[in-house]
PDB file of C-alpha atoms in Angstrom:
ATOM      1  CA  MET A 131      -3.276 -13.182  -5.705  1.00  0.00           C
ATOM      2  CA  ILE A 132      -2.315  -9.693  -7.842  1.00  0.00           C
ATOM      3  CA  VAL A 133      -1.252  -6.692  -5.113  1.00  0.00           C
ATOM      4  CA  SER A 134      -0.722  -3.274  -6.738  1.00  0.00           C
ATOM      5  CA  VAL A 135       1.418  -0.904  -4.849  1.00  0.00           C
ATOM      6  CA  ILE A 136       0.593   3.007  -5.469  1.00  0.00           C
ATOM      7  CA  GLY A 137       4.158   5.350  -5.109  1.00  0.00           C
ATOM      8  CA  LEU A 138       7.118   3.683  -6.019  1.00  0.00           C
ATOM      9  CA  GLY A 139       9.505   5.256  -3.773  1.00  0.00           C
ATOM     10  CA  TYR A 140      11.720   4.560  -0.786  1.00  0.00           C
ATOM     11  CA  ILE A 141       8.734   2.322   1.306  1.00  0.00           C
ATOM     12  CA  GLY A 142       6.709   1.514  -1.871  1.00  0.00           C
ATOM     13  CA  LEU A 143       9.320   0.009  -3.720  1.00  0.00           C
ATOM     14  CA  PRO A 144      10.776  -2.159  -1.336  1.00  0.00           C
ATOM     15  CA  THR A 145       7.263  -3.460  -0.387  1.00  0.00           C
ATOM     16  CA  ALA A 146       6.503  -4.161  -3.850  1.00  0.00           C
ATOM     17  CA  ALA A 147      10.019  -6.312  -4.199  1.00  0.00           C
ATOM     18  CA  ILE A 148       9.721  -8.429  -1.224  1.00  0.00           C
ATOM     19  CA  LEU A 149       6.242  -9.106  -1.826  1.00  0.00           C
ATOM     20  CA  ALA A 150       7.357 -10.318  -5.443  1.00  0.00           C
ATOM     21  CA  SER A 151      10.470 -11.909  -4.230  1.00  0.00           C
ATOM     22  CA  ARG A 152       8.225 -14.362  -2.569  1.00  0.00           C
ATOM     23  CA  GLY A 153       5.898 -15.154  -5.857  1.00  0.00           C
ATOM     24  CA  ILE A 154       2.863 -12.575  -5.418  1.00  0.00           C
ATOM     25  CA  LYS A 155       2.322 -10.943  -8.560  1.00  0.00           C
ATOM     26  CA  VAL A 156       2.583  -7.190  -7.922  1.00  0.00           C
ATOM     27  CA  VAL A 157       2.096  -4.222  -9.907  1.00  0.00           C
ATOM     28  CA  GLY A 158       3.567  -1.029  -9.082  1.00  0.00           C
ATOM     29  CA  VAL A 159       2.318   2.366  -9.809  1.00  0.00           C
ATOM     30  CA  ASP A 160       3.642   5.589  -9.925  1.00  0.00           C
ATOM     31  CA  THR A 161       3.119   9.064 -11.898  1.00  0.00           C
ATOM     32  CA  ASN A 162       6.725   9.598 -13.052  1.00  0.00           C
ATOM     33  CA  GLN A 163       6.852   7.747 -16.370  1.00  0.00           C
ATOM     34  CA  HIS A 164      11.032   7.647 -15.683  1.00  0.00           C
ATOM     35  CA  VAL A 165      10.292   5.587 -12.509  1.00  0.00           C
ATOM     36  CA  VAL A 166       8.285   3.310 -14.258  1.00  0.00           C
ATOM     37  CA  ASP A 167      10.709   2.505 -17.332  1.00  0.00           C
ATOM     38  CA  THR A 168      13.356   2.208 -14.735  1.00  0.00           C
ATOM     39  CA  ILE A 169      11.796  -0.287 -12.423  1.00  0.00           C
ATOM     40  CA  ASN A 170      10.713  -2.271 -15.651  1.00  0.00           C
ATOM     41  CA  LYS A 171      14.327  -2.493 -17.091  1.00  0.00           C
ATOM     42  CA  GLY A 172      14.822  -3.963 -13.914  1.00  0.00           C
ATOM     43  CA  LYS A 173      16.733  -1.017 -12.357  1.00  0.00           C
ATOM     44  CA  VAL A 174      16.103   1.190  -9.237  1.00  0.00           C
ATOM     45  CA  HIS A 175      15.948   5.073  -8.875  1.00  0.00           C
ATOM     46  CA  ILE A 176      16.544   5.193  -5.401  1.00  0.00           C
ATOM     47  CA  VAL A 177      20.101   4.291  -3.327  1.00  0.00           C
ATOM     48  CA  GLU A 178      18.941   1.342  -1.066  1.00  0.00           C
ATOM     49  CA  PRO A 179      21.327  -1.519  -0.119  1.00  0.00           C
ATOM     50  CA  ASP A 180      20.098  -4.749  -1.825  1.00  0.00           C
ATOM     51  CA  LEU A 181      17.291  -3.387  -3.692  1.00  0.00           C
ATOM     52  CA  ASP A 182      18.792  -3.223  -6.922  1.00  0.00           C
ATOM     53  CA  THR A 183      18.869  -6.792  -7.021  1.00  0.00           C
ATOM     54  CA  LYS A 184      15.839  -8.024  -5.770  1.00  0.00           C
ATOM     55  CA  VAL A 185      14.194  -5.438  -8.208  1.00  0.00           C
ATOM     56  CA  HIS A 186      16.178  -7.258 -10.669  1.00  0.00           C
ATOM     57  CA  THR A 187      15.281 -10.446  -9.945  1.00  0.00           C
ATOM     58  CA  SER A 188      11.425  -9.706  -9.307  1.00  0.00           C
ATOM     59  CA  VAL A 189      11.289  -8.444 -12.783  1.00  0.00           C
ATOM     60  CA  GLN A 190      12.937 -10.941 -14.482  1.00  0.00           C
ATOM     61  CA  THR A 191      10.913 -13.483 -12.835  1.00  0.00           C
ATOM     62  CA  GLY A 192       7.988 -11.627 -14.303  1.00  0.00           C
ATOM     63  CA  ASN A 193       6.330 -11.162 -10.499  1.00  0.00           C
ATOM     64  CA  LEU A 194       7.413  -7.123 -10.659  1.00  0.00           C
ATOM     65  CA  ARG A 195       6.158  -4.775 -13.294  1.00  0.00           C
ATOM     66  CA  ALA A 196       5.420  -1.029 -13.370  1.00  0.00           C
ATOM     67  CA  THR A 197       3.146   1.326 -14.908  1.00  0.00           C
ATOM     68  CA  ILE A 198       0.899   4.730 -14.348  1.00  0.00           C
ATOM     69  CA  GLN A 199      -2.186   3.609 -14.798  1.00  0.00           C
ATOM     70  CA  VAL A 200      -3.693   1.560 -11.692  1.00  0.00           C
ATOM     71  CA  GLU A 201      -4.903  -1.961 -12.918  1.00  0.00           C
ATOM     72  CA  LYS A 202      -7.335  -4.178 -10.978  1.00  0.00           C
ATOM     73  CA  ALA A 203      -6.154  -6.262  -8.255  1.00  0.00           C
ATOM     74  CA  ASP A 204      -7.014  -8.209  -5.166  1.00  0.00           C
ATOM     75  CA  VAL A 205      -5.093  -5.973  -3.034  1.00  0.00           C
ATOM     76  CA  PHE A 206      -3.800  -2.316  -2.930  1.00  0.00           C
ATOM     77  CA  ILE A 207      -1.335  -0.565  -0.955  1.00  0.00           C
ATOM     78  CA  ILE A 208      -1.058   3.091  -0.870  1.00  0.00           C
ATOM     79  CA  THR A 209       2.565   4.405  -0.481  1.00  0.00           C
ATOM     80  CA  VAL A 210       2.508   7.716  -1.782  1.00  0.00           C
ATOM     81  CA  PRO A 211       4.173  10.809  -0.174  1.00  0.00           C
ATOM     82  CA  THR A 212       2.406  13.164   2.644  1.00  0.00           C
ATOM     83  CA  PRO A 213       4.749  16.442   2.513  1.00  0.00           C
ATOM     84  CA  PHE A 214       3.885  19.383   4.747  1.00  0.00           C
ATOM     85  CA  LYS A 215       2.368  22.425   3.657  1.00  0.00           C
ATOM     86  CA  GLU A 216       2.691  25.666   5.399  1.00  0.00           C
ATOM     87  CA  ASN A 217       2.416  25.669   9.070  1.00  0.00           C
ATOM     88  CA  HIS A 218       3.455  21.889   9.054  1.00  0.00           C
ATOM     89  CA  ILE A 219      -0.346  21.096   7.847  1.00  0.00           C
ATOM     90  CA  PRO A 220      -0.051  17.400   6.476  1.00  0.00           C
ATOM     91  CA  ASP A 221      -0.929  17.446   2.390  1.00  0.00           C
ATOM     92  CA  ILE A 222      -3.035  14.458   1.775  1.00  0.00           C
ATOM     93  CA  SER A 223      -3.557  15.172  -1.484  1.00  0.00           C
ATOM     94  CA  TYR A 224      -1.432  12.129  -3.382  1.00  0.00           C
ATOM     95  CA  ILE A 225      -3.961   9.845  -1.031  1.00  0.00           C
ATOM     96  CA  GLU A 226      -6.582  11.348  -1.866  1.00  0.00           C
ATOM     97  CA  SER A 227      -5.692  10.859  -5.635  1.00  0.00           C
ATOM     98  CA  ALA A 228      -4.596   7.293  -5.291  1.00  0.00           C
ATOM     99  CA  ALA A 229      -7.885   6.499  -3.302  1.00  0.00           C
ATOM    100  CA  LYS A 230      -9.768   7.955  -6.310  1.00  0.00           C
ATOM    101  CA  ALA A 231      -7.923   6.457  -8.842  1.00  0.00           C
ATOM    102  CA  ILE A 232      -7.764   2.726  -7.334  1.00  0.00           C
ATOM    103  CA  ALA A 233     -11.999   3.069  -6.695  1.00  0.00           C
ATOM    104  CA  SER A 234     -11.916   3.055 -10.607  1.00  0.00           C
ATOM    105  CA  VAL A 235     -11.037  -0.456 -10.746  1.00  0.00           C
ATOM    106  CA  LEU A 236     -12.218  -1.574  -7.404  1.00  0.00           C
ATOM    107  CA  GLU A 237     -14.515  -4.881  -6.956  1.00  0.00           C
ATOM    108  CA  LYS A 238     -16.001  -6.798  -4.641  1.00  0.00           C
ATOM    109  CA  GLY A 239     -13.542  -8.708  -1.901  1.00  0.00           C
ATOM    110  CA  ASN A 240     -10.740  -5.994  -2.420  1.00  0.00           C
ATOM    111  CA  LEU A 241      -8.191  -5.057   0.338  1.00  0.00           C
ATOM    112  CA  VAL A 242      -7.227  -1.697   0.473  1.00  0.00           C
ATOM    113  CA  ILE A 243      -4.038  -0.470   2.736  1.00  0.00           C
ATOM    114  CA  LEU A 244      -3.062   2.682   3.727  1.00  0.00           C
ATOM    115  CA  GLU A 245       0.820   3.017   4.565  1.00  0.00           C
ATOM    116  CA  SER A 246       1.613   6.490   3.930  1.00  0.00           C
ATOM    117  CA  THR A 247       2.018   8.690   7.272  1.00  0.00           C
ATOM    118  CA  SER A 248      -0.959  10.502   7.702  1.00  0.00           C
ATOM    119  CA  PRO A 249      -2.980  12.482  10.151  1.00  0.00           C
ATOM    120  CA  VAL A 250      -5.825  10.416  12.386  1.00  0.00           C
ATOM    121  CA  GLY A 251      -9.151  10.301  10.322  1.00  0.00           C
ATOM    122  CA  THR A 252      -7.158   9.717   6.911  1.00  0.00           C
ATOM    123  CA  THR A 253      -8.106   5.813   6.739  1.00  0.00           C
ATOM    124  CA  GLU A 254     -11.831   6.775   6.901  1.00  0.00           C
ATOM    125  CA  LYS A 255     -11.688   9.442   4.600  1.00  0.00           C
ATOM    126  CA  VAL A 256      -9.773   7.269   2.074  1.00  0.00           C
ATOM    127  CA  MET A 257     -12.694   5.039   2.525  1.00  0.00           C
ATOM    128  CA  GLU A 258     -15.196   7.806   2.076  1.00  0.00           C
ATOM    129  CA  TRP A 259     -13.347   8.722  -1.302  1.00  0.00           C
ATOM    130  CA  MET A 260     -13.360   5.757  -2.516  1.00  0.00           C
ATOM    131  CA  ARG A 261     -17.565   5.010  -1.438  1.00  0.00           C
ATOM    132  CA  GLU A 262     -17.953   8.635  -3.344  1.00  0.00           C
ATOM    133  CA  GLU A 263     -16.885   7.052  -6.524  1.00  0.00           C
ATOM    134  CA  CYS A 264     -18.143   3.459  -5.879  1.00  0.00           C
ATOM    135  CA  HIS A 265     -22.121   3.322  -5.578  1.00  0.00           C
ATOM    136  CA  ASN A 266     -22.400  -0.498  -6.485  1.00  0.00           C
ATOM    137  CA  LEU A 267     -20.053  -1.705  -3.678  1.00  0.00           C
ATOM    138  CA  SER A 268     -20.265  -1.358   0.532  1.00  0.00           C
ATOM    139  CA  PHE A 269     -18.007  -0.274   2.530  1.00  0.00           C
ATOM    140  CA  PRO A 270     -17.606  -1.317   6.400  1.00  0.00           C
ATOM    141  CA  GLU A 271     -18.882   0.606   8.865  1.00  0.00           C
ATOM    142  CA  PHE A 272     -16.413   1.867  11.590  1.00  0.00           C
ATOM    143  CA  GLY A 273     -16.325  -0.557  14.716  1.00  0.00           C
ATOM    144  CA  VAL A 274     -19.023  -2.780  13.122  1.00  0.00           C
ATOM    145  CA  ASP A 275     -17.814  -6.376  12.284  1.00  0.00           C
ATOM    146  CA  SER A 276     -21.071  -6.870  10.158  1.00  0.00           C
ATOM    147  CA  GLY A 277     -18.927  -9.097   7.703  1.00  0.00           C
ATOM    148  CA  LEU A 278     -21.499  -7.956   5.252  1.00  0.00           C
ATOM    149  CA  ALA A 279     -18.826  -5.346   3.222  1.00  0.00           C
ATOM    150  CA  ASP A 280     -17.625  -5.511  -0.047  1.00  0.00           C
ATOM    151  CA  ILE A 281     -14.683  -3.569   0.542  1.00  0.00           C
ATOM    152  CA  PHE A 282     -11.697  -3.750   3.474  1.00  0.00           C
ATOM    153  CA  VAL A 283     -10.106  -1.022   4.635  1.00  0.00           C
ATOM    154  CA  ALA A 284      -6.955  -0.636   6.986  1.00  0.00           C
ATOM    155  CA  HIS A 285      -3.935   1.353   8.077  1.00  0.00           C
ATOM    156  CA  CYS A 286      -0.423  -0.101   8.516  1.00  0.00           C
ATOM    157  CA  PRO A 287       2.290   2.652   8.921  1.00  0.00           C
ATOM    158  CA  GLU A 288       5.876   1.506   8.177  1.00  0.00           C
ATOM    159  CA  ARG A 289       8.488   2.193  10.394  1.00  0.00           C
ATOM    160  CA  VAL A 290      11.915   1.957   8.557  1.00  0.00           C
ATOM    161  CA  LEU A 291      15.074   3.818   8.358  1.00  0.00           C
ATOM    162  CA  PRO A 292      16.823   4.243   5.259  1.00  0.00           C
ATOM    163  CA  GLY A 293      19.768   2.011   4.558  1.00  0.00           C
ATOM    164  CA  ASN A 294      18.097  -1.161   6.301  1.00  0.00           C
ATOM    165  CA  ILE A 295      14.728  -1.255   4.768  1.00  0.00           C
ATOM    166  CA  LEU A 296      14.604  -4.359   3.320  1.00  0.00           C
ATOM    167  CA  HIS A 297      15.751  -5.972   6.758  1.00  0.00           C
ATOM    168  CA  GLU A 298      13.105  -3.676   8.638  1.00  0.00           C
ATOM    169  CA  LEU A 299      10.133  -4.101   6.560  1.00  0.00           C
ATOM    170  CA  ILE A 300      10.525  -7.918   7.131  1.00  0.00           C
ATOM    171  CA  GLU A 301      11.758  -7.445  11.196  1.00  0.00           C
ATOM    172  CA  ASN A 302       9.930  -4.811  12.140  1.00  0.00           C
ATOM    173  CA  ASP A 303       6.448  -5.413  14.293  1.00  0.00           C
ATOM    174  CA  ARG A 304       3.513  -3.758  12.919  1.00  0.00           C
ATOM    175  CA  THR A 305       0.207  -2.069  13.995  1.00  0.00           C
ATOM    176  CA  ILE A 306      -2.417  -2.589  11.641  1.00  0.00           C
ATOM    177  CA  GLY A 307      -5.808  -0.555  12.164  1.00  0.00           C
ATOM    178  CA  GLY A 308      -9.182  -1.535  10.282  1.00  0.00           C
ATOM    179  CA  ILE A 309     -12.016   0.224   9.475  1.00  0.00           C
ATOM    180  CA  THR A 310     -13.192  -3.031  11.536  1.00  0.00           C
ATOM    181  CA  ILE A 311     -11.351  -5.455  13.240  1.00  0.00           C
ATOM    182  CA  GLN A 312     -11.863  -7.823  10.416  1.00  0.00           C
ATOM    183  CA  CYS A 313     -10.123  -5.414   7.928  1.00  0.00           C
ATOM    184  CA  ALA A 314      -7.085  -5.487  10.044  1.00  0.00           C
ATOM    185  CA  LYS A 315      -6.921  -9.509  10.104  1.00  0.00           C
ATOM    186  CA  ARG A 316      -7.119  -9.150   6.327  1.00  0.00           C
ATOM    187  CA  ALA A 317      -4.298  -7.110   5.988  1.00  0.00           C
ATOM    188  CA  ARG A 318      -2.248  -9.312   8.342  1.00  0.00           C
ATOM    189  CA  ASP A 319      -2.961 -12.207   6.616  1.00  0.00           C
ATOM    190  CA  LEU A 320      -1.184  -9.860   3.677  1.00  0.00           C
ATOM    191  CA  TYR A 321       1.661  -8.879   5.837  1.00  0.00           C
ATOM    192  CA  LYS A 322       2.294 -12.610   7.322  1.00  0.00           C
ATOM    193  CA  VAL A 323       3.527 -13.774   3.597  1.00  0.00           C
ATOM    194  CA  PHE A 324       6.797 -11.478   4.693  1.00  0.00           C
ATOM    195  CA  VAL A 325       7.012 -10.070   8.065  1.00  0.00           C
ATOM    196  CA  LYS A 326       8.465 -12.253  10.718  1.00  0.00           C
ATOM    197  CA  ALA A 327       7.623 -10.323  13.340  1.00  0.00           C
ATOM    198  CA  ASP A 328       4.775  -9.739  15.776  1.00  0.00           C
ATOM    199  CA  PHE A 329       1.148  -8.062  14.764  1.00  0.00           C
ATOM    200  CA  LEU A 330      -1.151  -5.253  16.763  1.00  0.00           C
ATOM    201  CA  ILE A 331      -4.770  -5.658  15.670  1.00  0.00           C
ATOM    202  CA  THR A 332      -6.444  -2.480  16.447  1.00  0.00           C
ATOM    203  CA  ASP A 333      -9.023  -0.167  14.673  1.00  0.00           C
ATOM    204  CA  CYS A 334      -7.638   2.821  12.708  1.00  0.00           C
TER     205      CYS A 334
END
């Protein structure tokens, strides 16, 4: 399995490093060339306890590498920022850019997970942005578990405290909302690789 983590900040890089430490091949994607170069040297650009060691080891074993271009993968995890604009309106343009970049390499059977903190309805928007670019692939219909869709889409927001991120990514319970319950279960199967806590399966 290859997992692509889009956005290598305070959530994306720890998530990528934890997956890589479990033997998963991880390709981290970031638009900042300095971030990409730093990670590929086995170093980190953010301060978080024990992250530097985990990244260094994962790069050395070949399970983690970074790039500025989205590549084909089995799973895509979107962990880009969602800053506020004026009047506290969330800016989801980074999510839109990530979704469209993923669409350019999307293949049947792929799972796309949105982790970025975002307004209700953003998961559906991610799916629509990808659908607009991928006319040859079928996407799930909200609430309809037909099992016939080519692509699986879910939302799994993280809730972690800086300074304890690596521990909490593993130990905190996870709520996973899928476009369909089948999508949510596919995401749960991925998180089971490293999450030791409970999962709440719901819709997005």
